[in-house]
Amino acid sequence: MAQAFGDESLGRIAAEQDFLRRLPAYAQTTSLDDLRAADYGRLDRCGCTYLDYTGGGLFGESQVRRHHELLGERVLGNPHSHSLASLASTELVEEARAAVRRFFNAPEDEYEVIFTANTTGALKLVGEAYPFVRGGRYLLSYDNHNSVNGIREFARRGGAAVEYVPVRRSDLRLDEKRLRSALSVPGSGADRLFAYPAQSNFSGVQHPLEWVAQARDLGWDVLLDCAAYAPTNRLDLQAVGPDFATLSFYKLFGYPTGIGALIARRDTLAKLRRPWFAGGTVAFASVRAKGGYRLTPGASGFEDGTIDYLGLPAVTIGLRHLESIGMDLIHTRVSTLTAWLLEELVSLHHGNGAPLVCLFGPSDTQRRGAILALHLLDPAGRPYDVDEMEKAASQAGIATRTGCFCNPGDGEVAHDISREDMELCFRESRGLTTLVECQHVIEDTTGKVPNTLRVSLGLVSSFADVHRFVTFTKSYLDCPR
Ligand SMILES: Cc1ncc(COP(=O)(O)O)c(C=O)c1O
């Protein structure tokens, strides 16, 4: 157990001066301190050091106020009818669609914006409707979220081949040679989909966005999962050009939860075949004329049932909020804080010279986002219990996250868990049903620790936040397990 850690504010002022000398660009982002005080005051009132932005972004209180004011001023009914209440909702829904297009530079003649419940909902729309057939392929990087991994079940059902491109253990980046050779395999004429995250939600690795154009030139459709990337990086879809981009709005600006988007190239969208129809998606259907139905063209044909028409105006408000701050400013803020955090953490050593921090993923600042996945090691090089660390952090008011973050590929490579190790968990005779049971089996049989602590930064992260985490980490120095 770590020693209690004292008042970190003692050294913070000097540390911040040193930080500003090392990373002067942070000084350009002081408007975010004012914003935090004015609009996110609850963080400091509650003494919360929030380091789980990749889990969920935080909203500014003004966003919620503006949304509630709007709901209080207008009578809003179910859209797509001709009453004033209905028309008012339709207008706000279309305003949100236009705001999404503007924010991500997804011109209307090229891209359709489809509202979903979250990133997962957007991915499922693609998976269930993509024309996976024998001779087709689903190629994906190891470091995808499970909601992208899950599309392989649709691919297999359709008869398409599924292939993963691994990440390297040293830095959890993709083996580009392997990727190039997988992309270059000649196609059979059947459709082929390549999926990767713009940023790994485990390691923070940012893959080259140029892969989109390269893969498309070789005849692939490309699904770019932007859920972890979009909150702190400018994303220009016209420039990058993916066939499908997916994201959740709560990760960008905290509120509302329950709304995401599939932003899809119109020409690629046209080849998706929805497996069903439903209210909202169907222009007309018949009970008597057997099998008769016509899907609504465009986005509506993919929006099942009634969309969240009261929540969608909050998406417009959230995007305006980010526009008023500036994505480049947010990016500068989190990049400088990440750089400092990396430098500080890797410099920590026990009295015997052994490193305290084992980082999974790149330790440099190139092509990486504001996510750090790590273990803390004792002087003998064994990891401290990850769940205990999360609890201790929580008691110190620091919100982090543990587990594999629904990213089993990065987790398996980071912790050197082999196919054979994992197969132990899938043996019927073991009857495992939970991740924790699976982790215990791996740990007991192999001695490997398949659990990780993740810290992630966002919109109103501050130097005090990262300094507090480093101070917390230092409390483990020379600590017995
Ligand atoms: C890269 C990535 N993809 C997909 C998802 C799934 O997002 P949601 O749970 O909002 O559907 C996440 C969530 O953390 C993510 O980080």
XYZ file of C-alpha atoms and ligand atoms in Angstrom:
497
model
C 0.000 0.000 0.000
C 1.333 3.436 -0.870
C 2.258 5.953 1.803
C -0.272 8.723 2.307
C 0.780 11.620 0.132
C 1.047 15.076 1.513
C -0.052 18.461 0.240
C 1.170 18.516 -3.333
C 0.562 22.246 -3.570
C 3.905 22.755 -1.757
C 5.904 21.914 -4.825
C 3.336 22.753 -7.438
C 4.166 26.391 -8.017
C 7.839 25.670 -8.639
C 6.916 22.668 -10.778
C 4.548 24.770 -12.858
C 7.209 27.405 -13.467
C 9.569 24.694 -14.636
C 6.799 23.192 -16.804
C 6.139 26.565 -18.452
C 9.827 26.923 -19.208
C 9.887 23.472 -20.783
C 6.554 23.706 -22.592
C 5.840 27.415 -23.131
C 2.928 26.753 -25.521
C 0.794 25.937 -22.470
C 0.812 29.628 -21.590
C -1.294 30.319 -24.714
C -4.124 28.290 -23.205
C -4.794 30.219 -19.997
C -8.283 31.129 -21.265
C -9.118 27.517 -20.439
C -8.339 28.186 -16.776
C -10.878 31.020 -16.827
C -13.382 28.774 -18.582
C -12.805 26.038 -16.020
C -13.403 28.455 -13.147
C -16.535 29.880 -14.737
C -18.150 26.854 -16.332
C -16.671 23.773 -14.691
C -16.431 25.151 -11.150
C -17.818 21.910 -9.739
C -14.482 20.214 -10.423
C -12.621 22.374 -7.931
C -15.593 22.758 -5.564
C -15.744 18.960 -5.274
C -11.956 18.618 -5.133
C -12.143 16.264 -8.106
C -9.089 15.605 -10.253
C -10.785 14.205 -13.319
C -8.484 12.068 -15.451
C -10.995 9.973 -17.361
C -11.941 12.134 -20.338
C -11.691 9.202 -22.728
C -14.295 7.467 -20.594
C -16.527 10.531 -20.745
C -15.970 14.218 -21.471
C -17.198 16.918 -19.101
C -19.857 19.476 -19.942
C -19.756 23.171 -19.156
C -22.621 24.216 -16.922
C -23.565 26.913 -19.470
C -24.278 24.194 -22.060
C -26.892 22.635 -19.795
C -28.378 26.033 -18.915
C -28.678 26.995 -22.587
C -30.284 23.688 -23.420
C -32.794 23.950 -20.595
C -33.624 27.521 -21.571
C -34.294 26.382 -25.121
C -36.552 23.555 -23.949
C -38.392 25.987 -21.694
C -38.987 28.469 -24.512
C -40.196 26.153 -27.262
C -42.996 23.631 -27.707
C -41.282 20.690 -29.346
C -43.122 17.657 -30.678
C -42.134 14.490 -32.502
C -40.532 15.627 -35.796
C -41.592 14.842 -39.370
C -45.144 16.136 -39.154
C -46.703 19.462 -40.042
C -47.749 20.893 -36.698
C -45.750 23.864 -35.493
C -44.442 21.790 -32.582
C -43.262 19.092 -34.968
C -41.758 21.541 -37.459
C -39.876 23.272 -34.659
C -38.240 19.949 -33.706
C -37.422 19.098 -37.316
C -35.726 22.465 -37.659
C -33.603 21.866 -34.532
C -32.671 18.352 -35.640
C -31.540 19.668 -39.031
C -29.688 22.482 -37.316
C -27.755 19.840 -35.326
C -27.000 17.927 -38.527
C -25.680 21.098 -40.149
C -23.601 21.878 -37.045
C -22.009 18.412 -37.206
C -21.229 18.891 -40.910
C -19.648 22.260 -40.249
C -17.643 21.111 -37.242
C -16.108 18.118 -39.021
C -16.030 19.716 -42.469
C -18.251 17.041 -43.981
C -19.867 18.759 -46.986
C -23.488 17.857 -47.643
C -22.891 16.681 -51.193
C -20.252 14.199 -49.989
C -21.328 13.139 -46.515
C -24.505 12.052 -44.770
C -24.787 12.622 -41.006
C -26.774 9.885 -39.274
C -27.641 10.288 -35.621
C -27.244 7.202 -33.466
C -27.262 6.451 -29.738
C -23.449 6.380 -29.549
C -20.342 5.239 -31.438
C -21.354 1.628 -30.912
C -24.741 2.268 -32.529
C -22.997 3.889 -35.501
C -20.627 0.938 -35.873
C -23.468 -1.551 -35.691
C -25.271 0.259 -38.507
C -22.225 -0.281 -40.706
C -21.573 -3.856 -39.580
C -25.069 -5.167 -40.054
C -25.547 -3.528 -43.448
C -22.123 -3.796 -45.086
C -22.140 -6.242 -48.039
C -19.868 -8.870 -46.478
C -19.815 -11.896 -48.792
C -17.534 -14.802 -49.634
C -14.441 -13.355 -51.295
C -14.810 -10.123 -49.323
C -12.610 -9.079 -46.405
C -12.751 -7.298 -43.088
C -9.298 -6.010 -42.173
C -8.740 -4.347 -38.839
C -5.977 -3.215 -36.543
C -5.379 -4.988 -33.220
C -6.088 -1.845 -31.234
C -9.747 -1.426 -32.073
C -12.478 -1.016 -29.512
C -14.722 -4.042 -29.049
C -17.523 -2.267 -30.866
C -15.314 -2.371 -33.993
C -14.058 -5.887 -33.224
C -17.686 -7.022 -33.011
C -18.251 -6.222 -36.692
C -16.164 -9.331 -37.437
C -19.209 -11.412 -36.442
C -21.234 -9.801 -39.262
C -18.300 -10.322 -41.630
C -17.981 -14.014 -40.741
C -21.700 -14.564 -41.038
C -21.573 -13.138 -44.552
C -18.626 -15.365 -45.476
C -15.980 -12.636 -45.681
C -12.448 -13.280 -44.408
C -11.404 -11.495 -41.218
C -7.813 -10.407 -40.718
C -6.071 -8.469 -37.954
C -2.915 -6.384 -38.315
C -0.937 -6.533 -35.053
C 0.561 -3.738 -33.013
C 4.186 -3.882 -31.822
C 4.793 -4.602 -28.154
C 7.410 -1.842 -27.836
C 5.092 1.109 -28.522
C 1.691 -0.363 -29.476
C 1.980 1.182 -32.931
C 0.908 -0.769 -35.953
C 3.388 -2.753 -37.973
C 3.106 -0.657 -41.149
C 4.800 -3.284 -43.322
C 2.194 -5.838 -42.314
C -0.542 -3.307 -42.961
C 0.766 -2.446 -46.430
C 0.982 -6.086 -47.398
C -2.534 -6.821 -46.059
C -3.973 -3.860 -47.946
C -2.159 -4.843 -51.122
C -3.629 -8.346 -51.368
C -5.576 -8.252 -54.658
C -9.344 -8.166 -54.188
C -11.798 -10.654 -55.679
C -14.261 -7.988 -56.677
C -16.243 -8.396 -53.444
C -16.432 -5.440 -51.066
C -13.639 -4.997 -48.527
C -13.704 -2.962 -45.353
C -10.671 -1.721 -43.395
C -11.291 -0.404 -39.874
C -8.943 1.388 -37.494
C -9.126 3.958 -34.718
C -7.783 7.434 -35.420
C -6.540 7.164 -31.815
C -6.330 4.067 -29.667
C -8.439 4.453 -26.555
C -5.917 2.249 -24.721
C -2.490 3.582 -25.648
C -3.257 7.006 -27.111
C -1.440 6.002 -30.330
C -2.600 8.136 -33.255
C -2.385 6.244 -36.513
C -1.659 8.112 -39.739
C -4.857 9.481 -41.235
C -3.145 9.112 -44.643
C -3.920 5.399 -44.443
C -7.508 6.273 -45.361
C -6.593 7.546 -48.833
C -3.987 4.827 -49.331
C -6.488 2.072 -48.525
C -9.214 3.647 -50.626
C -6.819 3.875 -53.586
C -6.306 0.123 -53.214
C -10.052 -0.482 -53.395
C -10.952 -0.652 -49.699
C -13.789 1.082 -47.926
C -12.451 2.645 -44.740
C -14.101 2.911 -41.358
C -12.299 5.410 -39.133
C -13.338 5.176 -35.496
C -12.954 8.735 -34.220
C -14.426 8.255 -30.732
C -11.162 8.733 -28.842
C -9.567 11.139 -31.339
C -12.266 13.724 -31.944
C -12.468 15.197 -28.400
C -8.986 16.783 -28.501
C -7.999 16.884 -32.176
C -9.309 18.814 -35.137
C -10.905 16.404 -37.586
C -11.460 17.462 -41.190
C -13.424 14.709 -42.885
C -13.252 16.197 -46.354
C -9.464 16.224 -46.109
C -9.174 12.755 -44.563
C -11.939 11.213 -46.641
C -13.064 8.057 -44.752
C -16.091 6.176 -45.974
C -17.417 5.947 -42.427
C -16.512 7.976 -39.337
C -18.014 7.202 -35.947
C -18.161 9.149 -32.684
C -20.079 9.809 -29.456
C -20.871 13.412 -28.501
C -20.567 12.934 -24.724
C -16.883 12.220 -25.310
C -16.466 15.614 -26.997
C -18.424 17.858 -24.640
C -19.983 15.757 -21.906
C -23.644 16.513 -22.494
C -25.866 15.020 -23.737
C -25.109 11.335 -23.319
C -27.005 9.017 -25.623
C -26.239 10.680 -28.975
C -23.535 9.731 -31.457
C -23.119 9.892 -35.206
C -22.222 7.879 -38.223
C -20.826 10.285 -40.800
C -20.807 8.371 -44.061
C -19.816 9.056 -47.633
C -22.995 9.138 -49.650
C -21.693 6.833 -52.389
C -20.512 4.176 -49.925
C -23.673 4.474 -47.849
C -25.648 3.607 -50.960
C -24.199 0.114 -50.993
C -25.253 -0.715 -47.425
C -28.284 -3.013 -47.179
C -30.236 -2.559 -43.986
C -31.380 -5.860 -42.508
C -34.778 -4.508 -41.505
C -37.047 -1.520 -41.561
C -38.655 0.313 -38.711
C -40.662 3.350 -37.816
C -38.626 6.387 -38.765
C -36.657 4.597 -41.464
C -39.485 3.595 -43.721
C -41.204 5.900 -46.192
C -44.094 3.474 -46.497
C -44.725 -0.195 -45.859
C -47.622 -2.519 -46.429
C -49.091 -5.327 -44.423
C -51.280 -6.540 -47.262
C -48.818 -6.234 -50.153
C -46.471 -8.923 -48.886
C -42.946 -7.780 -48.337
C -43.688 -4.271 -49.477
C -41.691 -1.437 -47.961
C -39.616 1.516 -49.102
C -36.839 2.888 -46.965
C -36.572 6.640 -46.651
C -33.554 7.812 -48.655
C -30.567 9.362 -46.906
C -29.909 9.613 -43.180
C -33.499 8.947 -42.128
C -33.326 5.457 -43.631
C -30.722 4.669 -40.948
C -32.312 6.396 -37.962
C -34.485 3.761 -36.315
C -37.557 5.017 -34.499
C -37.868 8.474 -33.028
C -34.515 10.203 -32.704
C -33.597 12.130 -29.565
C -35.146 15.351 -30.817
C -34.994 17.036 -27.408
C -31.371 16.060 -26.887
C -30.128 17.042 -30.352
C -30.246 20.809 -29.752
C -27.703 20.147 -26.977
C -25.371 18.733 -29.645
C -25.564 22.032 -31.528
C -24.887 23.876 -28.270
C -21.957 21.552 -27.445
C -20.368 21.982 -30.856
C -20.714 25.763 -30.629
C -19.109 25.569 -27.205
C -16.089 23.755 -28.687
C -15.981 26.156 -31.645
C -15.936 29.117 -29.290
C -12.956 27.594 -27.443
C -11.125 26.313 -30.545
C -9.999 22.731 -31.079
C -6.416 23.844 -31.662
C -6.310 25.454 -28.237
C -7.671 22.280 -26.613
C -5.106 20.260 -28.539
C -2.228 22.482 -27.401
C -3.430 22.261 -23.819
C -3.622 18.476 -23.627
C -0.467 17.929 -25.706
C 1.704 20.043 -23.416
C 0.232 18.436 -20.299
C 0.756 14.963 -21.771
C 4.363 15.771 -22.641
C 5.053 16.876 -19.067
C 3.263 13.879 -17.586
C 5.271 11.490 -19.753
C 8.582 13.103 -18.864
C 7.815 13.135 -15.150
C 6.468 9.599 -14.949
C 9.320 7.941 -16.816
C 11.854 9.817 -14.661
C 10.575 8.225 -11.435
C 12.832 5.542 -9.955
C 12.923 3.670 -6.677
C 15.961 3.988 -4.405
C 17.464 0.862 -5.994
C 17.264 2.476 -9.452
C 14.302 0.408 -10.670
C 11.689 2.370 -12.650
C 8.376 3.066 -10.918
C 6.285 3.469 -14.061
C 5.816 0.948 -16.829
C 4.131 2.723 -19.703
C 2.176 0.831 -22.358
C 2.402 2.699 -25.636
C 4.693 5.434 -26.910
C 6.743 7.340 -24.368
C 7.437 10.149 -26.836
C 5.001 12.872 -27.824
C 4.888 12.185 -31.571
C 1.554 11.050 -33.049
C 0.024 10.299 -29.703
C -3.010 11.622 -27.869
C -3.641 12.533 -24.259
C -4.031 8.991 -22.940
C -1.518 7.130 -20.769
C -1.860 3.439 -19.951
C 0.427 2.169 -17.224
C 1.413 -0.079 -14.366
C 3.291 1.077 -11.307
C 6.071 -1.357 -10.429
C 7.542 -2.093 -7.022
C 11.333 -2.009 -6.468
C 11.488 -5.664 -7.573
C 9.707 -4.837 -10.845
C 6.339 -6.405 -9.956
C 3.161 -4.403 -10.612
C 1.250 -2.981 -7.693
C -2.354 -4.150 -7.654
C -4.132 -2.083 -10.292
C -7.553 -2.106 -8.651
C -6.017 -1.069 -5.328
C -4.277 1.797 -7.119
C -7.535 2.949 -8.643
C -9.163 2.863 -5.208
C -6.279 4.748 -3.628
C -6.448 7.336 -6.422
C -10.162 7.658 -5.899
C -9.667 8.238 -2.168
C -7.273 11.005 -3.141
C -9.992 12.537 -5.312
C -8.453 11.363 -8.611
C -10.761 9.757 -11.170
C -8.923 7.219 -13.363
C -10.014 4.012 -15.071
C -8.780 0.411 -14.938
C -9.344 -2.697 -17.033
C -8.701 -3.157 -20.730
C -11.099 -0.384 -21.826
C -12.882 -2.679 -24.297
C -9.634 -2.826 -26.263
C -8.480 -6.440 -25.876
C -5.902 -6.286 -28.700
C -3.798 -3.540 -27.104
C -4.261 -5.194 -23.703
C -3.078 -8.595 -24.888
C 0.013 -7.176 -26.579
C 0.820 -4.760 -23.734
C 0.744 -7.557 -21.170
C 2.251 -10.197 -23.453
C -0.802 -12.427 -23.170
C -0.585 -15.098 -25.814
C -3.347 -16.780 -27.776
C -2.822 -19.864 -25.570
C -3.144 -17.763 -22.410
C -6.413 -16.281 -23.662
C -7.726 -19.628 -24.823
C -7.679 -20.754 -21.189
C -10.498 -18.300 -20.542
C -12.658 -19.648 -23.350
C -12.514 -23.303 -22.262
C -16.100 -24.418 -21.744
C -15.080 -26.434 -18.698
C -14.027 -23.249 -16.900
C -17.407 -21.612 -17.410
C -16.025 -18.075 -17.060
C -18.534 -15.283 -17.482
C -16.809 -12.090 -16.322
C -13.677 -10.144 -17.241
C -12.518 -10.245 -13.626
C -12.715 -14.064 -13.618
C -10.783 -14.106 -16.866
C -8.126 -11.773 -15.424
C -7.749 -14.042 -12.374
C -7.288 -17.148 -14.520
C -4.588 -15.419 -16.567
C -2.827 -14.073 -13.504
C -2.981 -17.351 -11.578
C -1.776 -19.512 -14.450
C 0.760 -17.226 -16.123
C 1.740 -14.629 -13.528
C 0.940 -11.915 -16.079
C -1.233 -9.007 -14.951
C -3.885 -8.275 -17.584
C -5.124 -5.108 -15.951
C -4.117 -1.528 -16.672
C -4.526 1.923 -15.175
C -5.454 4.620 -17.671
C -5.366 8.378 -17.277
C -6.739 10.606 -20.002
C -6.863 14.364 -20.379
C -9.400 16.661 -21.964
C -10.946 20.043 -22.469
C -10.363 21.587 -19.043
C -7.455 19.524 -17.765
C -4.984 21.689 -15.897
C -1.412 21.578 -14.677
C -2.757 21.060 -11.145
C -4.522 17.873 -12.344
C -1.439 16.253 -13.810
C 0.776 17.452 -10.982
C -1.615 15.833 -8.524
C -1.411 12.560 -10.396
C 2.400 12.648 -10.407
C 2.377 13.391 -6.673
C 0.020 10.453 -6.142
C 2.325 8.245 -8.200
C 5.373 9.317 -6.192
C 3.670 8.040 -3.046
C 4.487 4.544 -4.347
C 8.228 5.172 -4.424
C 10.058 2.544 -2.380
C 6.767 1.142 -1.192
C 6.507 -2.601 -0.475
C 3.643 -4.338 -2.331
C -12.132 4.333 -29.742
C -13.512 4.016 -29.206
N -14.411 3.441 -30.016
C -15.652 3.158 -29.613
C -16.063 3.434 -28.335
C -17.469 3.117 -27.919
O -18.131 4.294 -27.575
P -19.594 4.253 -26.988
O -19.486 3.449 -25.718
O -19.923 5.680 -26.734
O -20.466 3.594 -27.970
C -15.153 4.025 -27.441
C -15.523 4.279 -26.052
O -14.717 4.504 -25.183
C -13.859 4.333 -27.896
O -12.952 4.929 -27.100
